[in-house]
XYZ file of C-alpha atoms in Angstrom:
507
model
C -27.464 -30.185 -23.394
C -26.640 -27.863 -20.531
C -23.500 -26.068 -19.454
C -20.135 -27.579 -20.374
C -16.474 -26.994 -19.583
C -13.180 -28.668 -20.295
C -9.898 -28.972 -18.430
C -6.380 -28.518 -19.805
C -3.671 -30.516 -18.019
C -1.116 -30.178 -20.802
C -0.471 -27.272 -23.173
C -3.069 -25.320 -25.135
C -1.909 -22.780 -27.716
C -4.817 -20.704 -29.043
C -4.475 -17.638 -31.266
C -7.528 -15.812 -32.587
C -10.039 -18.424 -31.379
C -13.639 -17.687 -30.357
C -14.920 -19.627 -27.317
C -18.670 -19.023 -27.013
C -22.159 -20.464 -26.668
C -23.900 -22.383 -29.437
C -27.294 -21.059 -28.311
C -29.279 -18.563 -30.350
C -29.543 -16.040 -28.867
C -26.642 -16.589 -26.427
C -26.869 -15.744 -22.720
C -24.418 -15.618 -19.824
C -24.011 -19.058 -18.144
C -24.674 -20.961 -21.393
C -21.439 -22.839 -20.614
C -18.870 -22.770 -17.838
C -15.336 -22.140 -19.046
C -11.864 -23.573 -19.545
C -9.900 -24.850 -16.564
C -6.077 -24.944 -16.692
C -4.789 -27.244 -13.965
C -1.287 -27.998 -12.727
C 2.223 -26.874 -13.670
C 2.115 -28.967 -16.857
C -0.401 -26.457 -18.211
C 1.823 -23.468 -17.434
C 3.177 -23.267 -20.992
C -0.292 -22.629 -22.432
C -0.712 -19.369 -24.352
C -4.003 -17.652 -25.168
C -3.577 -14.821 -27.676
C -6.184 -12.663 -29.415
C -8.994 -14.972 -28.256
C -12.590 -14.159 -27.324
C -14.321 -15.833 -24.365
C -18.017 -15.076 -23.892
C -21.361 -16.241 -22.447
C -19.866 -18.696 -19.938
C -19.632 -18.679 -16.155
C -22.246 -21.356 -15.442
C -20.477 -22.753 -12.348
C -20.250 -26.390 -13.436
C -17.735 -28.700 -11.710
C -16.392 -25.726 -9.753
C -15.483 -23.828 -12.921
C -16.654 -20.308 -12.082
C -14.960 -18.257 -14.788
C -14.437 -18.144 -18.520
C -10.792 -19.038 -17.849
C -9.749 -20.646 -14.569
C -6.079 -21.188 -13.606
C -5.283 -23.580 -10.758
C -2.406 -25.285 -8.949
C 0.587 -23.781 -10.722
C -0.969 -23.221 -14.153
C 0.871 -19.924 -14.692
C -0.322 -19.500 -18.260
C 0.032 -16.486 -20.578
C -3.142 -14.606 -21.544
C -2.570 -11.730 -23.934
C -4.803 -9.436 -25.979
C -7.928 -11.482 -25.230
C -11.538 -10.421 -24.622
C -13.711 -11.704 -21.762
C -17.376 -10.736 -21.883
C -20.861 -11.676 -20.683
C -19.748 -14.129 -18.024
C -22.435 -15.177 -15.568
C -19.768 -15.022 -12.853
C -16.118 -14.051 -13.398
C -13.887 -13.418 -16.379
C -10.721 -15.043 -14.970
C -10.277 -16.969 -11.709
C -6.908 -17.845 -10.172
C -6.437 -20.455 -7.457
C -2.835 -21.269 -6.618
C -1.647 -19.950 -9.972
C -0.104 -16.680 -11.156
C -0.911 -16.191 -14.846
C 0.377 -13.308 -16.949
C -2.631 -11.226 -18.042
C -1.740 -8.435 -20.446
C -3.635 -6.254 -22.881
C -6.992 -7.931 -22.225
C -10.495 -6.439 -22.162
C -13.123 -7.449 -19.591
C -16.724 -6.373 -20.113
C -20.234 -7.185 -18.908
C -19.231 -9.804 -16.327
C -22.076 -10.322 -13.860
C -19.702 -10.332 -10.909
C -16.070 -9.250 -10.761
C -13.909 -9.425 -13.892
C -11.132 -11.233 -11.968
C -11.256 -13.371 -8.829
C -8.093 -14.369 -6.940
C -9.601 -17.250 -4.954
C -6.418 -18.189 -3.110
C -3.899 -15.916 -1.450
C -0.915 -17.676 -3.019
C -1.902 -16.255 -6.419
C 0.130 -13.264 -7.596
C -0.837 -12.653 -11.234
C 1.148 -10.377 -13.518
C -1.162 -7.586 -14.746
C -0.470 -4.930 -17.366
C -2.464 -2.900 -19.858
C -5.892 -4.408 -19.210
C -9.226 -2.619 -19.759
C -12.384 -3.051 -17.653
C -15.780 -1.913 -19.013
C -19.329 -2.231 -17.616
C -18.743 -5.156 -15.278
C -21.131 -5.506 -12.335
C -18.315 -4.715 -9.895
C -15.125 -2.809 -10.559
C -12.288 -4.659 -8.901
C -10.201 -7.775 -8.493
C -11.952 -9.882 -5.865
C -9.486 -11.464 -3.420
C -10.220 -14.140 -0.855
C -10.079 -13.626 2.878
C -7.483 -15.607 4.776
C -3.749 -15.823 5.431
C -0.983 -14.857 3.013
C 1.654 -17.468 3.806
C 4.241 -16.786 1.110
C 5.780 -13.569 -0.136
C 4.534 -11.905 -3.274
C 3.528 -8.673 -4.964
C 0.078 -7.354 -5.681
C 0.698 -5.504 -8.906
C -1.482 -2.523 -9.733
C -4.138 -3.960 -12.092
C -5.716 -0.561 -12.794
C -8.760 -1.369 -10.643
C -8.959 -1.918 -6.871
C -8.407 -5.173 -5.028
C -11.614 -5.926 -3.120
C -11.304 -8.151 -0.040
C -14.166 -10.641 -0.030
C -16.324 -12.044 2.752
C -15.775 -15.639 1.638
C -14.226 -17.765 4.375
C -14.508 -15.161 7.101
C -15.331 -11.559 7.886
C -13.002 -9.980 5.356
C -9.744 -10.543 7.253
C -6.400 -10.570 5.464
C -3.454 -11.816 7.508
C 0.175 -11.520 6.368
C 1.905 -14.434 8.099
C 5.060 -13.906 10.140
C 7.497 -15.163 7.499
C 5.734 -13.563 4.530
C 6.066 -10.166 2.859
C 3.238 -8.559 0.901
C 4.377 -5.832 -1.492
C 1.909 -3.376 -3.021
C 2.866 -1.451 -6.144
C 2.385 2.329 -6.460
C -1.195 3.231 -7.309
C -2.650 0.049 -5.797
C -6.003 0.416 -4.025
C -7.330 -2.149 -1.525
C -11.017 -1.951 -0.568
C -12.846 -3.861 2.157
C -16.480 -4.989 1.805
C -17.057 -5.946 5.435
C -17.258 -3.487 8.317
C -15.112 -6.012 10.193
C -12.646 -6.195 7.300
C -9.038 -5.581 8.232
C -5.435 -6.307 7.338
C -3.347 -7.940 10.081
C 0.412 -7.879 9.541
C 2.513 -10.402 11.440
C 5.185 -10.431 8.747
C 5.960 -7.445 6.533
C 3.879 -5.051 4.454
C 5.762 -3.011 1.857
C 3.450 -0.313 0.546
C 5.471 2.305 -1.285
C 3.358 4.703 -3.279
C 4.368 7.798 -5.193
C 3.084 11.373 -4.900
C 0.555 10.900 -7.707
C 0.169 7.128 -7.198
C -0.561 6.497 -3.522
C -1.281 3.068 -2.091
C -4.805 3.292 -0.677
C -6.726 1.245 1.914
C -10.363 2.247 2.010
C -14.068 1.442 1.955
C -15.829 -0.559 -0.773
C -18.177 2.426 -1.083
C -15.401 4.931 -1.754
C -15.787 5.885 -5.424
C -13.077 8.545 -5.095
C -10.407 5.849 -4.921
C -10.318 3.513 -7.898
C -13.834 4.235 -9.155
C -17.286 2.816 -8.453
C -16.323 -0.659 -7.220
C -19.741 -1.597 -5.845
C -21.449 -0.571 -9.077
C -24.248 1.455 -7.517
C -23.462 4.847 -8.997
C -24.140 7.646 -6.529
C -26.370 5.547 -4.262
C -23.732 5.009 -1.576
C -20.956 7.057 -0.043
C -18.060 6.119 2.234
C -18.367 6.781 5.955
C -16.067 6.523 8.978
C -15.996 2.947 10.252
C -16.732 1.274 6.915
C -13.939 -1.203 7.720
C -11.746 -2.004 10.715
C -8.286 -0.974 9.531
C -4.678 -2.181 9.624
C -2.995 -3.854 12.609
C 0.762 -4.386 12.882
C 2.130 -6.911 15.367
C 5.504 -7.261 17.077
C 7.372 -8.978 14.215
C 6.212 -6.488 11.583
C 8.797 -3.742 12.117
C 10.325 -4.429 8.709
C 7.128 -3.037 7.202
C 7.270 0.283 5.417
C 4.489 2.638 4.306
C 5.208 5.610 2.069
C 2.687 7.764 0.190
C -0.196 5.674 1.559
C -3.777 6.551 2.466
C -5.994 4.870 5.069
C -9.509 6.289 4.843
C -12.913 5.573 6.458
C -11.665 2.888 8.852
C -11.887 2.508 12.641
C -14.829 0.113 12.943
C -14.886 -2.033 16.087
C -14.977 -1.595 19.830
C -14.542 1.808 21.440
C -10.927 2.805 21.007
C -10.545 1.142 17.625
C -8.086 2.724 15.219
C -7.556 2.897 11.492
C -3.939 1.852 12.139
C -2.981 -0.083 15.283
C 0.627 -0.734 16.310
C 1.122 -3.338 19.023
C 4.188 -4.065 21.151
C 7.409 -3.480 19.236
C 5.836 -2.545 15.888
C 8.316 0.269 15.254
C 7.340 1.195 11.701
C 8.149 4.131 9.473
C 5.204 6.051 7.985
C 6.355 8.537 5.381
C 4.008 11.054 3.734
C 0.871 9.078 4.624
C -2.729 10.279 4.959
C -4.930 8.830 7.721
C -8.386 10.336 7.588
C -12.012 9.904 8.621
C -11.537 7.148 11.165
C -14.604 6.473 13.269
C -12.487 6.940 16.398
C -8.662 6.937 16.317
C -6.386 7.481 13.355
C -3.231 5.756 14.629
C -2.901 3.978 17.979
C 0.530 2.986 19.288
C 0.756 0.689 22.307
C 4.308 -0.036 23.522
C 5.510 0.830 20.026
C 7.851 3.531 18.756
C 6.910 4.365 15.164
C 8.279 7.268 13.149
C 5.738 9.520 11.413
C 7.266 11.895 8.873
C 5.312 14.282 6.659
C 1.974 12.597 7.424
C -1.487 14.177 7.415
C -4.245 13.375 9.928
C -7.695 14.838 9.360
C -11.335 14.057 10.072
C -10.627 11.651 12.951
C -11.777 11.940 16.547
C -8.240 11.416 17.861
C -5.462 11.488 15.288
C -2.692 9.774 17.306
C -3.179 7.917 20.601
C -0.153 6.749 22.605
C -0.555 4.069 25.288
C 1.680 1.914 27.492
C 4.799 4.086 27.151
C 4.658 4.269 23.369
C 7.102 6.893 22.080
C 6.503 7.753 18.451
C 8.621 10.357 16.703
C 6.308 12.795 14.908
C 7.959 15.277 12.562
C 6.656 17.673 9.902
C 3.143 16.238 10.157
C -0.132 18.140 9.706
C -3.196 17.806 11.951
C -6.515 19.489 11.290
C -10.220 18.919 11.915
C -9.631 16.095 14.397
C -12.520 16.594 16.810
C -10.992 15.460 20.133
C -7.203 15.288 19.977
C -4.419 15.669 17.485
C -2.065 13.773 19.822
C -3.198 12.198 23.096
C -0.482 10.730 25.320
C -2.062 8.505 27.979
C 1.309 7.411 29.384
C 2.531 9.339 32.428
C 6.191 8.322 32.074
C 6.887 9.491 28.530
C 6.848 12.696 26.520
C 5.955 12.501 22.840
C 8.166 14.506 20.515
C 5.888 16.081 17.898
C 7.935 18.989 16.620
C 7.807 21.029 13.406
C 4.143 20.145 12.883
C 1.084 22.083 11.738
C -1.839 21.770 14.147
C -4.678 23.268 12.128
C -4.023 26.929 12.857
C -1.067 29.324 12.782
C -1.457 29.850 16.553
C -0.534 26.238 17.214
C -2.387 23.471 19.035
C -4.954 24.042 21.722
C -3.265 23.218 25.036
C -5.346 24.434 27.956
C -3.658 22.295 30.625
C -0.846 24.215 32.310
C 1.851 21.680 33.198
C 4.795 24.063 32.784
C 5.794 23.465 36.403
C 6.720 19.894 35.467
C 8.457 20.882 32.232
C 5.441 20.748 29.944
C 4.060 23.290 27.504
C 1.033 25.567 27.687
C -0.758 27.262 24.788
C -4.234 28.346 25.951
C -4.701 30.660 22.954
C -3.924 28.031 20.360
C -6.767 27.603 17.884
C -5.578 24.348 16.352
C -6.446 20.765 17.225
C -6.175 19.826 20.895
C -3.158 18.093 22.445
C -2.818 16.393 25.812
C -0.115 16.868 28.410
C 3.297 15.278 27.797
C 3.416 16.254 24.121
C 6.347 18.395 22.961
C 4.881 20.453 20.122
C 7.620 23.088 20.120
C 8.544 24.702 16.826
C 5.028 24.337 15.444
C 4.468 25.432 11.851
C 2.051 28.217 10.811
C 1.075 26.386 7.616
C 0.579 22.755 6.573
C 3.674 20.828 5.589
C 2.970 19.518 2.104
C 6.443 18.397 1.124
C 8.586 18.337 -0.762
C 7.924 14.683 -1.403
C 10.653 12.592 -2.957
C 11.029 9.188 -4.543
C 13.790 7.329 -6.316
C 13.655 5.283 -9.482
C 13.932 2.502 -10.477
C 11.387 1.340 -7.942
C 13.406 -1.753 -7.031
C 16.859 -2.924 -8.010
C 18.647 -6.159 -7.208
C 22.410 -5.800 -7.494
C 25.378 -8.136 -7.636
C 29.089 -7.609 -7.059
C 30.550 -5.296 -9.701
C 27.177 -3.895 -10.805
C 26.778 -0.219 -11.678
C 23.447 1.567 -11.515
C 22.047 5.079 -11.185
C 19.653 6.452 -8.627
C 17.203 8.918 -10.168
C 15.397 11.313 -7.846
C 11.888 12.573 -8.518
C 10.089 15.099 -6.376
C 6.933 17.169 -6.088
C 5.888 20.419 -4.396
C 9.298 22.054 -4.702
C 9.022 25.704 -5.768
C 12.683 26.650 -5.643
C 16.218 25.317 -5.502
C 16.976 23.421 -2.323
C 20.005 21.770 -0.786
C 19.722 18.274 0.594
C 21.958 15.955 2.564
C 21.528 12.445 1.200
C 22.538 9.331 3.097
C 22.906 6.012 1.312
C 23.228 2.678 3.089
C 23.903 -0.685 1.453
C 22.887 -3.949 3.073
C 25.133 -6.820 2.023
C 23.793 -10.368 1.568
C 25.430 -11.159 4.908
C 23.161 -8.625 6.638
C 25.996 -6.141 7.231
C 24.921 -2.514 6.769
C 27.519 -0.013 5.490
C 27.276 3.569 4.280
C 28.189 4.965 0.894
C 30.650 6.172 -0.384
C 33.316 4.798 1.969
C 31.464 1.579 2.856
C 32.032 1.948 6.578
C 29.702 1.922 9.556
C 29.859 5.740 9.754
C 27.022 7.623 8.067
C 28.314 10.512 5.962
C 26.065 12.984 4.117
C 26.321 13.423 0.364
C 25.391 17.035 -0.521
C 22.880 17.341 -3.364
C 21.278 20.447 -4.875
C 17.681 19.983 -6.031
C 16.712 22.238 -8.942
C 13.279 23.846 -8.893
C 10.511 21.508 -10.003
C 9.642 23.633 -13.018
C 13.190 23.280 -14.305
C 13.784 19.557 -13.904
C 11.203 17.118 -12.473
C 13.672 14.216 -12.401
C 17.416 14.272 -11.894
C 20.317 11.891 -11.418
C 20.939 11.665 -7.702
C 24.149 9.668 -7.798
C 25.767 6.610 -9.313
C 26.635 3.538 -7.286
C 28.864 0.549 -7.820
C 28.850 -2.635 -5.795
C 32.607 -3.265 -5.530
C 34.216 -6.266 -7.199
C 35.064 -8.963 -4.712
C 32.040 -8.211 -2.554
C 30.000 -11.218 -1.348
C 27.716 -12.801 -3.917
C 23.973 -12.341 -3.534
C 21.357 -9.597 -3.541
C 22.117 -6.105 -2.248
C 19.558 -3.669 -0.892
C 20.088 0.078 -1.072
C 18.482 2.487 1.395
C 18.548 6.188 0.527
C 17.207 9.076 2.570
C 17.675 12.820 2.764
C 17.150 15.810 5.008
C 17.800 19.510 5.153
C 21.538 20.068 5.760
C 22.311 19.649 9.440
C 18.652 19.281 10.386
C 18.415 15.616 11.249
C 20.594 12.987 12.855
C 20.579 10.026 10.481
C 19.257 6.838 12.053
C 19.037 3.713 9.888
C 16.863 4.522 6.858
C 14.815 7.239 8.547
C 14.991 10.923 7.617
C 12.703 13.782 6.689
C 12.416 12.721 3.070
C 12.357 8.980 2.533
C 13.483 8.026 -0.943
C 12.708 4.338 -0.993
C 13.870 0.810 -0.348
C 15.465 -1.305 -3.030
């Protein structure tokens, strides 16, 4: 007699069970679903089960399986189909969802309704659902966690606001390689007051983009070819003063820049001194990256299809090295500050003749390149040593992706790289941060940075190689150790913290 659901407060073990409608023929919304509530339900295991024809939204049960308030259950090799709403909903719970199939859900297959849910995803399949993505709520992320790559994009909802995600000051949001985040709202944005760790890989970038962008993560809005992404489809990313521990490597920010005049796909406010390594910022409605009283480092990045690629205000002094600028309609780099000169050396500006610089300020120490056919630059930009061709790499990463170490531990660092067509020498610097916060350099564990010479074989010969072995010495303080590794051409770069031409990763 109407939709039904039941709630599990204890433990449910189900293997090979069919949960379905008793109507003939069955339809979506014939019943609601199963709610798992509280930490006492966390030991529940659903294996090889089928859930279908639910999603009737009775008693706030909106999914075939709903996990709430610490019900971190295990769901493995199950099928979720023909839900009138969602397949699985999480709200304050982080279930393990592995090897499951989601099909024909009338909304999203998965809905993370609260931002303290960090489910464990692996090996799931998504077929013919109305929307392709994991729907996530708007709001503030107040505790640290990882958004694993579920194989489909995360889609930031409009519920509870305008599509704003906010990483709180004491929280860290980590995004796995290959993760895509899409924004539905044109006002949608990600504000970072804490830390954002987005470390992609050459073939698995971390992407922030429009809901209409089918090129990244597939057709999330389910309309086939009836929509296309456009500049300004969402606002972008904003980093505030306490966010300098954030790190973006192999990331893409595309089709952002919505807002007032002067809005940017990436905005860095006072003191947000981030490292951007091998990132792509493209098709912003106005500005690609805007730095205001901030000193970021941009290494190996690509800016294209923006009006202004990089805007510097209020004495911002970014370091721009081995970046590529092309098809930015107004400026590649525009320095509005009269007291600073932006160092943007060893870059490609869209043409072998260098950037277009038609303002002769050589009398005050500036540069002048009236015959340059590349993107335009303003005064007070040092573009010396410009490259005749785009800088595509090489791009490096280290595996394992993350390692926690203890005193006496041994482990290997494996290097992987792309776009390397011949043998190359590299100076590698390795720093170890002790649990006490002290930073020392390998191999002598002193405060002096010493290069470790490494020869990289050609890519065709060996795509992955052992970089070096490390040991945390016996008798060292107990706790977690973090290893920073970076490399540069021999003698080409003065090592500063974990910044160099080729950023290997943070562990």
